[in-house]
XYZ file of C-alpha atoms in Angstrom:
626
model
C -18.055 5.305 26.422
C -15.218 6.043 24.114
C -12.639 4.512 26.462
C -13.111 1.155 25.039
C -11.776 2.283 21.304
C -8.399 1.203 21.421
C -9.813 -2.490 22.027
C -11.087 -1.846 18.258
C -8.302 -3.096 16.253
C -7.688 -5.430 18.418
C -10.376 -7.590 17.676
C -9.142 -7.872 13.220
C -5.919 -8.420 15.367
C -7.045 -11.807 17.176
C -8.613 -12.706 13.976
C -5.370 -12.452 11.612
C -3.424 -14.562 13.943
C -6.436 -17.671 14.678
C -7.056 -17.894 10.752
C -3.217 -17.841 10.200
C -2.532 -20.113 12.482
C -5.377 -22.399 12.556
C -6.679 -21.527 9.234
C -5.924 -24.924 7.687
C -8.307 -26.531 10.004
C -11.046 -24.129 10.978
C -11.310 -24.147 6.867
C -14.544 -22.463 5.716
C -14.693 -21.206 9.097
C -12.094 -19.123 8.870
C -14.550 -16.281 7.226
C -16.727 -16.112 9.990
C -13.793 -15.235 12.812
C -12.730 -12.810 10.700
C -17.174 -11.185 10.171
C -16.747 -11.877 13.786
C -14.416 -9.698 14.927
C -15.485 -6.956 12.031
C -18.787 -6.535 13.338
C -17.710 -6.175 17.057
C -15.084 -3.712 15.865
C -18.185 -1.925 13.824
C -20.033 -2.490 17.324
C -17.639 -0.720 19.623
C -17.671 2.198 16.563
C -21.110 2.710 17.283
C -20.598 3.352 20.793
C -17.465 5.107 20.855
C -19.359 7.684 17.964
C -21.582 8.246 20.348
C -20.029 8.394 23.029
C -17.915 11.340 21.560
C -21.653 13.465 20.561
C -21.576 13.556 24.787
C -18.558 15.261 24.908
C -16.156 12.492 25.049
C -12.432 13.145 23.414
C -9.134 11.791 22.950
C -6.953 9.446 26.253
C -3.744 7.905 26.849
C -3.038 3.388 27.017
C -0.157 3.318 28.420
C 3.587 5.720 29.255
C 5.839 4.134 26.024
C 9.584 6.386 25.465
C 11.081 8.953 25.918
C 12.617 10.476 21.860
C 15.222 12.281 22.458
C 13.788 13.554 26.249
C 10.383 14.837 25.293
C 7.761 11.533 25.493
C 5.802 9.155 23.521
C 2.871 7.147 24.940
C 0.635 4.804 23.245
C -2.906 7.274 23.020
C -6.003 7.325 21.475
C -7.230 9.677 18.700
C -11.101 10.027 19.231
C -12.637 12.711 17.688
C -15.389 13.609 14.805
C -12.753 12.173 11.834
C -11.569 9.529 13.734
C -14.965 8.466 14.738
C -16.671 9.125 10.969
C -14.175 7.050 9.836
C -14.199 3.924 11.875
C -17.404 4.030 11.350
C -16.752 3.332 7.328
C -14.227 0.758 7.519
C -15.642 -1.332 10.148
C -19.465 -0.670 8.226
C -17.990 -1.530 4.501
C -15.505 -3.907 5.122
C -18.016 -6.023 7.460
C -19.942 -5.884 4.028
C -17.297 -6.666 1.712
C -16.037 -9.656 4.015
C -19.377 -11.455 4.191
C -19.630 -11.141 0.601
C -16.176 -12.279 0.193
C -17.059 -15.043 0.843
C -19.559 -16.078 -1.704
C -16.721 -14.409 -4.250
C -13.985 -16.508 -3.108
C -15.384 -19.698 -1.732
C -13.683 -22.217 -4.581
C -10.338 -20.636 -3.760
C -7.417 -22.914 -2.887
C -6.216 -20.490 -0.061
C -9.218 -19.245 1.465
C -8.058 -18.582 4.991
C -5.533 -16.886 4.133
C -8.076 -14.663 2.231
C -9.834 -13.953 5.696
C -6.376 -13.527 7.477
C -4.909 -11.392 5.046
C -8.115 -9.503 5.123
C -8.512 -9.080 8.833
C -4.821 -8.299 9.033
C -5.858 -5.230 7.266
C -8.830 -3.755 8.650
C -6.361 -4.021 11.783
C -4.035 -1.968 10.374
C -6.386 0.679 9.387
C -8.365 1.010 12.495
C -4.758 1.290 13.966
C -3.868 3.803 12.138
C -6.922 5.963 12.368
C -6.601 5.920 16.050
C -3.342 7.172 16.563
C -2.298 10.174 18.241
C 0.719 10.522 17.420
C 3.605 10.320 14.017
C 5.050 7.126 14.698
C 2.310 4.788 16.084
C 0.528 5.904 12.831
C 3.553 4.802 10.653
C 3.506 1.426 12.255
C 0.003 0.728 10.825
C 0.964 2.724 7.773
C 3.089 0.212 7.051
C 1.115 -2.486 7.838
C -1.620 -1.099 5.534
C 1.218 -1.341 2.946
C 2.071 -5.108 3.586
C -1.581 -6.061 3.637
C -1.966 -4.369 -0.046
C 1.007 -5.859 -1.309
C 0.192 -9.625 -0.013
C -3.778 -9.052 -1.256
C -2.724 -7.783 -4.802
C -0.412 -10.522 -5.506
C -2.677 -12.827 -3.677
C -3.388 -14.597 -7.000
C 0.284 -15.218 -7.433
C 0.559 -17.674 -9.637
C -0.383 -14.850 -12.212
C 2.876 -13.320 -13.023
C 1.150 -9.717 -13.633
C -0.571 -10.354 -9.804
C 3.106 -10.779 -8.745
C 4.155 -7.750 -10.782
C 1.294 -5.656 -9.264
C 2.139 -6.480 -5.897
C 5.291 -5.556 -5.809
C 5.074 -2.724 -8.289
C 2.159 -1.366 -5.433
C 4.771 -1.709 -2.559
C 7.619 -0.465 -4.002
C 5.445 2.804 -5.684
C 4.005 3.562 -2.442
C 7.108 3.356 -0.456
C 8.427 6.432 -2.782
C 6.009 8.684 -0.764
C 6.176 6.731 2.542
C 9.970 7.681 2.622
C 9.002 11.353 1.920
C 7.329 10.776 4.921
C 9.158 9.515 7.241
C 11.784 12.326 7.016
C 8.949 14.894 6.576
C 8.428 13.218 10.683
C 12.330 13.928 11.368
C 12.099 16.780 10.573
C 8.978 18.294 12.027
C 10.505 15.897 15.369
C 13.896 17.951 15.259
C 12.576 21.314 14.987
C 9.076 20.973 17.089
C 10.049 18.755 19.276
C 6.901 16.856 18.842
C 4.996 14.127 16.895
C 1.838 14.438 18.538
C -1.180 16.065 16.035
C -2.751 17.901 17.773
C 0.029 19.882 18.699
C 0.136 20.833 14.804
C -1.706 24.113 15.044
C 0.481 26.123 17.225
C 3.919 25.255 15.548
C 7.018 27.373 16.550
C 9.352 27.149 13.809
C 10.290 29.135 10.136
C 7.429 29.303 7.367
C 10.128 27.348 4.691
C 10.379 24.427 8.035
C 7.175 24.314 7.500
C 6.535 24.582 4.245
C 8.809 21.020 3.913
C 7.159 19.710 6.745
C 3.942 19.744 4.402
C 5.024 18.771 1.438
C 6.800 15.766 3.018
C 4.167 14.352 4.493
C 1.720 14.864 1.206
C 3.781 12.521 -0.722
C 3.604 9.924 1.970
C -0.440 10.825 0.993
C 0.260 11.149 -2.839
C 1.912 7.462 -2.524
C -0.533 5.785 -0.682
C -4.082 8.368 -2.474
C -2.502 7.184 -5.904
C -2.117 10.906 -6.338
C 0.150 12.269 -9.490
C 2.720 10.888 -10.203
C 2.550 7.973 -8.130
C -0.602 7.039 -9.291
C 0.147 4.114 -11.559
C -0.133 1.360 -9.200
C -2.917 1.968 -8.260
C -4.893 0.235 -12.010
C -2.510 -2.486 -12.171
C -3.480 -3.500 -7.927
C -6.985 -4.500 -10.278
C -5.766 -8.214 -10.734
C -5.580 -8.716 -7.059
C -8.903 -10.462 -5.755
C -12.145 -7.705 -6.254
C -12.574 -7.915 -2.687
C -9.663 -6.640 -2.187
C -10.298 -3.434 -4.612
C -13.339 -2.970 -3.000
C -11.563 -2.695 -0.177
C -8.612 -0.647 -0.861
C -10.760 1.871 -3.034
C -13.454 2.378 -0.674
C -12.057 1.959 3.162
C -8.210 1.231 3.775
C -5.140 2.075 1.062
C -6.061 4.851 -0.759
C -8.415 6.368 1.905
C -5.004 6.447 3.859
C -3.984 9.221 2.126
C -6.733 11.450 2.072
C -7.272 11.203 6.064
C -3.495 11.925 6.640
C -4.218 14.789 5.073
C -6.833 15.822 6.303
C -5.886 14.878 10.128
C -3.114 17.020 9.524
C -4.650 20.036 8.656
C -3.570 22.026 11.568
C -0.009 22.138 9.556
C -1.472 22.792 6.882
C -3.764 25.467 6.638
C -1.591 27.132 8.906
C 0.405 27.597 5.062
C -1.077 28.474 2.259
C 2.184 27.241 -0.140
C 1.980 23.431 1.260
C -1.922 24.231 1.000
C -2.774 24.982 -2.807
C 0.547 22.028 -3.339
C -2.732 19.856 -1.697
C -4.802 21.525 -4.215
C -3.387 21.388 -7.950
C -1.768 17.807 -7.296
C -5.340 16.803 -6.495
C -6.541 18.691 -9.536
C -4.238 17.261 -11.766
C -5.174 14.063 -10.531
C -8.510 13.820 -10.307
C -8.629 15.200 -14.407
C -5.690 13.155 -15.805
C -7.351 10.057 -13.759
C -11.088 10.711 -15.308
C -9.704 11.010 -18.867
C -8.222 7.511 -18.794
C -11.434 6.343 -17.427
C -12.726 7.733 -20.521
C -11.230 5.294 -23.074
C -10.456 2.059 -20.948
C -12.900 -1.050 -21.755
C -11.313 -3.022 -18.779
C -13.920 -3.063 -16.143
C -11.887 -2.864 -13.196
C -9.309 -0.665 -14.479
C -12.230 1.867 -15.334
C -13.524 2.162 -11.680
C -9.424 2.369 -10.373
C -9.073 5.021 -12.781
C -12.656 6.675 -10.955
C -11.050 6.474 -7.555
C -7.733 8.257 -8.240
C -10.409 11.282 -9.773
C -12.151 11.154 -6.867
C -9.624 11.415 -4.350
C -8.159 14.228 -6.481
C -10.895 15.570 -6.331
C -10.951 15.119 -2.048
C -7.782 16.481 -2.432
C -8.505 19.261 -4.050
C -11.608 19.820 -1.656
C -8.845 19.469 0.954
C -6.230 22.286 -0.810
C -8.859 25.278 -1.130
C -9.655 24.993 2.496
C -12.230 22.525 2.167
C -11.582 20.495 5.067
C -15.608 19.393 5.492
C -16.507 18.571 2.135
C -13.569 16.828 1.890
C -14.103 14.481 4.411
C -17.770 14.094 3.789
C -16.253 13.241 0.529
C -14.296 10.893 1.580
C -17.410 9.331 3.597
C -19.644 9.137 0.195
C -17.070 7.614 -1.980
C -16.747 4.610 0.242
C -20.029 3.437 0.034
C -20.871 3.569 -3.585
C -16.686 2.891 -4.428
C -17.106 -0.160 -2.538
C -20.658 -1.002 -3.842
C -19.321 -0.228 -7.889
C -16.468 -2.617 -7.368
C -18.364 -5.566 -5.257
C -20.907 -5.485 -9.118
C -18.079 -5.689 -11.391
C -16.991 -8.164 -8.982
C -20.536 -10.181 -8.720
C -20.687 -9.717 -13.251
C -17.200 -10.611 -13.356
C -18.214 -14.423 -10.820
C -21.461 -15.085 -13.127
C -20.217 -14.472 -16.652
C -18.290 -16.812 -18.725
C -17.856 -17.267 -22.572
C -19.725 -19.883 -24.152
C -16.541 -21.572 -25.870
C -14.826 -21.173 -22.146
C -16.717 -21.825 -19.632
C -13.890 -21.214 -17.094
C -13.317 -17.161 -18.646
C -14.687 -14.128 -16.688
C -13.840 -11.528 -18.471
C -14.074 -8.558 -17.296
C -13.971 -6.958 -20.775
C -16.891 -4.351 -21.279
C -16.648 -4.903 -25.195
C -18.090 -8.259 -24.827
C -20.587 -7.835 -22.051
C -23.967 -6.672 -22.624
C -27.466 -7.073 -22.138
C -27.361 -7.890 -19.009
C -29.669 -6.269 -16.819
C -32.584 -9.091 -17.282
C -30.321 -11.889 -16.144
C -28.433 -9.686 -12.952
C -32.046 -7.819 -12.120
C -30.259 -7.148 -8.829
C -26.910 -6.945 -9.230
C -27.856 -4.415 -12.520
C -30.950 -1.768 -9.640
C -27.696 -1.468 -7.412
C -24.392 -1.143 -9.642
C -26.559 2.380 -11.390
C -27.982 3.607 -7.708
C -24.258 4.037 -7.719
C -23.473 5.141 -10.563
C -26.142 7.414 -9.694
C -24.516 8.335 -6.496
C -21.058 8.577 -7.916
C -22.313 10.553 -10.656
C -23.792 12.956 -9.017
C -27.564 12.892 -9.734
C -29.341 14.404 -6.687
C -31.366 13.430 -4.161
C -27.611 10.521 -3.836
C -24.911 10.274 -1.528
C -22.519 11.288 -3.991
C -24.572 14.650 -4.850
C -24.313 16.326 -1.609
C -20.402 15.537 -0.954
C -19.893 16.619 -4.644
C -21.835 19.532 -4.302
C -20.117 21.352 -1.526
C -16.839 20.034 -2.984
C -17.992 22.468 -5.817
C -19.236 25.386 -3.255
C -15.904 25.167 -1.421
C -13.739 25.379 -4.488
C -15.723 28.449 -6.565
C -16.480 30.139 -2.747
C -12.492 30.600 -1.936
C -11.851 31.699 -5.059
C -10.565 28.970 -7.980
C -12.076 29.744 -10.627
C -9.241 28.109 -12.496
C -9.725 24.955 -9.714
C -13.279 25.023 -10.090
C -13.313 24.403 -13.970
C -11.448 21.107 -13.624
C -13.428 20.282 -11.505
C -16.451 20.776 -13.157
C -15.006 19.133 -16.446
C -14.061 15.913 -14.317
C -17.810 15.707 -12.803
C -19.252 15.946 -16.177
C -16.143 13.049 -17.594
C -17.128 11.298 -14.363
C -20.906 10.531 -15.169
C -19.699 9.904 -18.983
C -18.109 6.820 -18.099
C -19.261 5.576 -14.849
C -22.774 5.150 -17.317
C -20.455 4.169 -20.445
C -19.833 1.326 -18.564
C -23.677 0.915 -17.494
C -25.322 1.024 -20.756
C -22.007 -1.272 -22.494
C -22.733 -4.098 -20.199
C -26.808 -3.332 -18.401
C -28.533 -2.876 -21.101
C -25.660 -2.611 -24.573
C -26.837 -5.961 -27.587
C -26.539 -8.529 -26.161
C -22.897 -10.544 -27.119
C -23.660 -14.666 -28.496
C -21.736 -17.602 -26.949
C -21.937 -15.031 -23.497
C -24.490 -15.911 -20.534
C -25.212 -15.016 -16.575
C -27.134 -15.139 -13.451
C -27.238 -13.679 -10.434
C -25.075 -14.121 -7.357
C -25.930 -15.659 -4.864
C -27.452 -13.780 -1.957
C -24.494 -14.081 0.410
C -22.883 -11.945 -2.784
C -26.111 -9.734 -3.237
C -27.443 -8.500 0.278
C -24.241 -6.962 0.706
C -25.096 -5.041 -2.045
C -28.457 -4.114 -0.972
C -27.367 -2.883 2.495
C -24.230 -0.444 0.459
C -27.367 1.041 -2.320
C -29.381 2.533 1.058
C -25.895 3.671 2.227
C -24.951 4.845 -0.941
C -28.478 6.516 -0.927
C -28.468 8.334 1.724
C -25.558 8.894 3.484
C -25.393 12.499 1.862
C -28.202 13.359 4.805
C -25.733 12.142 7.849
C -24.522 15.799 6.857
C -27.093 18.169 7.676
C -27.506 20.508 4.640
C -26.456 23.146 3.418
C -27.271 23.280 -0.469
C -25.700 26.038 -3.011
C -29.514 25.689 -5.027
C -25.987 28.132 -7.823
C -23.663 25.211 -7.527
C -26.164 23.166 -7.094
C -27.952 23.760 -10.183
C -24.365 23.152 -11.890
C -23.718 20.023 -10.175
C -26.969 18.497 -11.286
C -26.807 19.742 -14.728
C -23.124 18.985 -15.309
C -24.001 15.212 -14.197
C -27.213 14.775 -17.164
C -25.212 15.667 -19.598
C -22.713 12.912 -19.032
C -25.275 10.687 -18.710
C -27.475 12.065 -21.690
C -23.422 12.360 -23.996
C -23.559 8.188 -22.597
C -26.704 7.359 -23.265
C -26.579 9.340 -26.931
C -23.517 6.619 -27.969
C -23.750 3.645 -26.487
C -28.150 3.276 -26.560
C -28.729 5.222 -29.653
C -25.839 5.563 -31.316
C -25.652 8.824 -32.530
C -22.076 9.994 -33.931
C -22.454 12.787 -32.488
C -19.058 13.860 -34.064
C -18.286 12.939 -37.916
C -15.761 10.558 -38.928
C -13.262 13.856 -40.090
C -13.380 15.005 -36.820
C -12.722 11.923 -34.756
C -10.376 11.664 -37.157
C -8.505 14.803 -36.180
C -8.726 13.418 -32.179
C -7.607 10.170 -33.057
C -3.695 11.337 -30.994
C -5.705 12.383 -28.314
C -7.757 8.770 -27.917
C -4.478 7.133 -28.749
C -3.042 9.232 -25.925
C -5.535 8.721 -23.125
C -5.160 4.510 -24.292
C -1.773 4.462 -23.445
C -2.670 6.937 -20.294
C -0.338 9.535 -21.420
C 2.475 7.376 -21.750
C 3.401 7.728 -18.219
C 4.333 3.710 -17.550
C 6.442 4.330 -20.824
C 8.206 7.114 -19.302
C 9.362 5.667 -16.025
C 9.914 2.979 -18.316
C 12.276 5.063 -20.567
C 13.693 7.259 -17.776
C 14.225 5.425 -14.371
C 13.587 1.292 -14.563
C 15.658 0.614 -17.719
C 18.045 3.063 -16.044
C 18.431 1.465 -13.029
C 18.751 -2.107 -15.150
C 21.404 -0.920 -16.948
C 22.812 0.545 -13.401
C 22.349 -3.663 -12.360
C 23.642 -4.359 -15.309
C 26.859 -2.610 -14.961
C 27.492 -3.260 -11.645
C 26.502 -7.081 -12.011
C 29.711 -6.343 -14.795
C 31.892 -5.268 -13.071
C 31.425 -7.632 -10.333
C 32.356 -10.236 -12.272
C 35.120 -8.513 -14.033
C 36.465 -6.321 -11.312
C 35.213 -7.417 -8.066
C 35.679 -11.074 -8.650
C 38.899 -10.732 -10.623
C 40.698 -9.182 -7.821
C 39.242 -12.034 -5.784
C 40.312 -14.532 -7.801
C 43.953 -12.276 -7.665
C 43.221 -12.821 -3.924
C 42.329 -16.239 -3.947
C 45.533 -17.140 -6.409
C 47.763 -14.675 -4.007
C 46.242 -17.193 -1.083
C 47.630 -20.197 -2.650
C 50.986 -18.628 -2.965
C 51.204 -17.362 -0.411
C 50.055 -21.330 1.792
C 52.602 -22.640 -0.305
C 55.309 -20.357 1.203
C 53.825 -20.917 3.974
C 53.965 -24.758 4.136
C 57.480 -24.651 2.537
C 58.900 -22.784 5.162
C 57.536 -24.342 7.805
C 58.935 -27.651 6.290
C 62.746 -26.103 5.689
C 62.830 -23.465 8.108
C 60.813 -24.018 11.429
C 61.002 -27.603 11.172
C 64.616 -27.569 10.205
C 65.231 -25.157 13.194
C 63.624 -28.046 15.828
C 65.295 -31.440 13.872
C 68.093 -30.141 14.164
C 67.673 -28.594 17.907
C 66.423 -32.126 18.671
C 69.912 -33.685 16.952
C 71.438 -31.532 18.664
C 69.391 -32.660 22.316
C 70.161 -35.714 20.881
C 73.959 -36.303 20.698
C 74.585 -34.263 23.852
C 72.456 -36.847 25.797
C 74.087 -40.072 23.393
C 77.693 -38.426 25.391
C 75.970 -38.115 28.632
C 74.994 -41.246 28.093
C 77.787 -42.976 28.137
C 79.549 -41.960 31.001
C 76.060 -43.189 33.244
C 77.605 -46.634 34.048
C 76.297 -46.804 37.551
C 79.989 -47.931 38.861
C 80.839 -46.470 42.141
C 84.819 -47.270 40.740
C 83.795 -46.042 37.361
C 82.388 -42.353 39.785
C 85.320 -42.100 42.227
C 87.862 -42.389 38.969
C 85.951 -39.398 37.338
C 86.394 -37.158 40.786
C 89.473 -38.167 40.916
C 90.773 -37.023 37.611
C 88.453 -33.668 38.399
C 89.914 -33.006 41.705
C 93.321 -33.034 39.477
C 92.299 -31.284 36.832
C 91.229 -28.611 39.280
C 94.360 -28.630 41.545
C 96.511 -28.430 38.540
C 95.039 -25.418 36.750
C 94.901 -23.845 40.258
C 99.097 -23.984 40.453
C 99.238 -22.762 37.212
C 97.323 -19.999 37.824
C 99.526 -19.878 40.948
């Protein structure tokens, strides 16, 4: 049953080709092309999942090339990890594309949007099925290209164009590390297959270097510190794109890469613990920034960064199953969060400017009675990410916390617990301000159309029950701690934003003003990059430009002038020397011909006379010479 797995990415690629070539003719029908292709991929993914339960596994499609004597084939990886991710990507991706029919209905580039979405889906599905690094890297770059195309989809907006370029360049830094790691692995171990990573016969230093370089690729794609800066700006793209990037494609690829290469990481502690600490730093940092942000999509973006950090932390302490489990549950409730945000943005408008769709949660409030389906599903997603039982996020987050504490990492457990507390607080800060806060005058909203609310309802079901797809293994102590953390976080948010209780006095709040500014400015990391990297690069470019203008252009101009002088000298030499010699030879030939012409009279008696005198001269010379 799994032998057709390689067809899964094929149908989205076909949909991309159809929509990019014939989209203008198809118009709105281009959405049905993409949705149909994604649905077929979903069916084949389900068949592959069932086949994998029966023990069927990976297979080779075709022989490809030999690299330095090592065979490299087109192959497909079919195992529990790839099968789980195939189902998640196709389910979430199909629902997002259905939702997009309503969200993008009046966009001038409707067919192009769905073409890019299909290409995005195909690239991610191909990445999941690759059985070697070369195939993975090709689809990896395809995912990066699609993120650029979709983040900057509304490229008329300068902010969107900059965001797309920022995402592309930032992730290229991590991709460079990944490429170097792949090359180092190949020349050290003579293999590029994932199945060989568990028993590599190379020294520890090389193994550590390979692992950390591969992790660099994951840092870029999954927006981990310090390459996390592109993901919040990626919110300039259409909201369905944000949902797809955050839930099922771009950022999921980095976590998947670490899980796929786990045989490499688990065999060396240094590489593995690096993953854990980078994940911990990222999780805490992003969650703390989300506490004070006021843009509904950017709050969710920092939430994604934080949750990805928790997944990396779980993987880094040896929790392969807990990390990938949270990757699955997160896909459903994070897609739901973003699509709910998109529903709100799509439906809300300001009275003074009906065309304005605000994303500032401070300008919203009291929307629940006007958007009950969106509001209800948003609350479900919020409860799931906060970790309230029995929703899906509770089971995966509880398993993560259990794994961290049971492997003997109390400091990392404290970081994860504090991150979970902040998560519950900021997500319900958003919910209370948007749905239950005081209604703002001049702000109107209405429920979104069914084509948008039906995918919300389906994702809400998955957000509730996805945690039961895995056998429950409760650790009651950790379960109690996890639930208490979520309840405390929600309670604090309720007290602050519904009861309006000022828990902290004005003096205390004033003392923490610096901390608020620090979080509002995202730890000044963008400013640090601007001062330490971007401006020096611009100055270097300007210096190079001045060098080009002053030295290179000067040398070019001097060369041009010398060429003019040499050209004139050559012309003079040609005119007076070469042409002079030619003319002199011609004149001599003409003079000789003029003399000889007079001797040619055509009279026989003249020729006899000349012959006689010639003979006489010869005889005379002979007599004199004796």
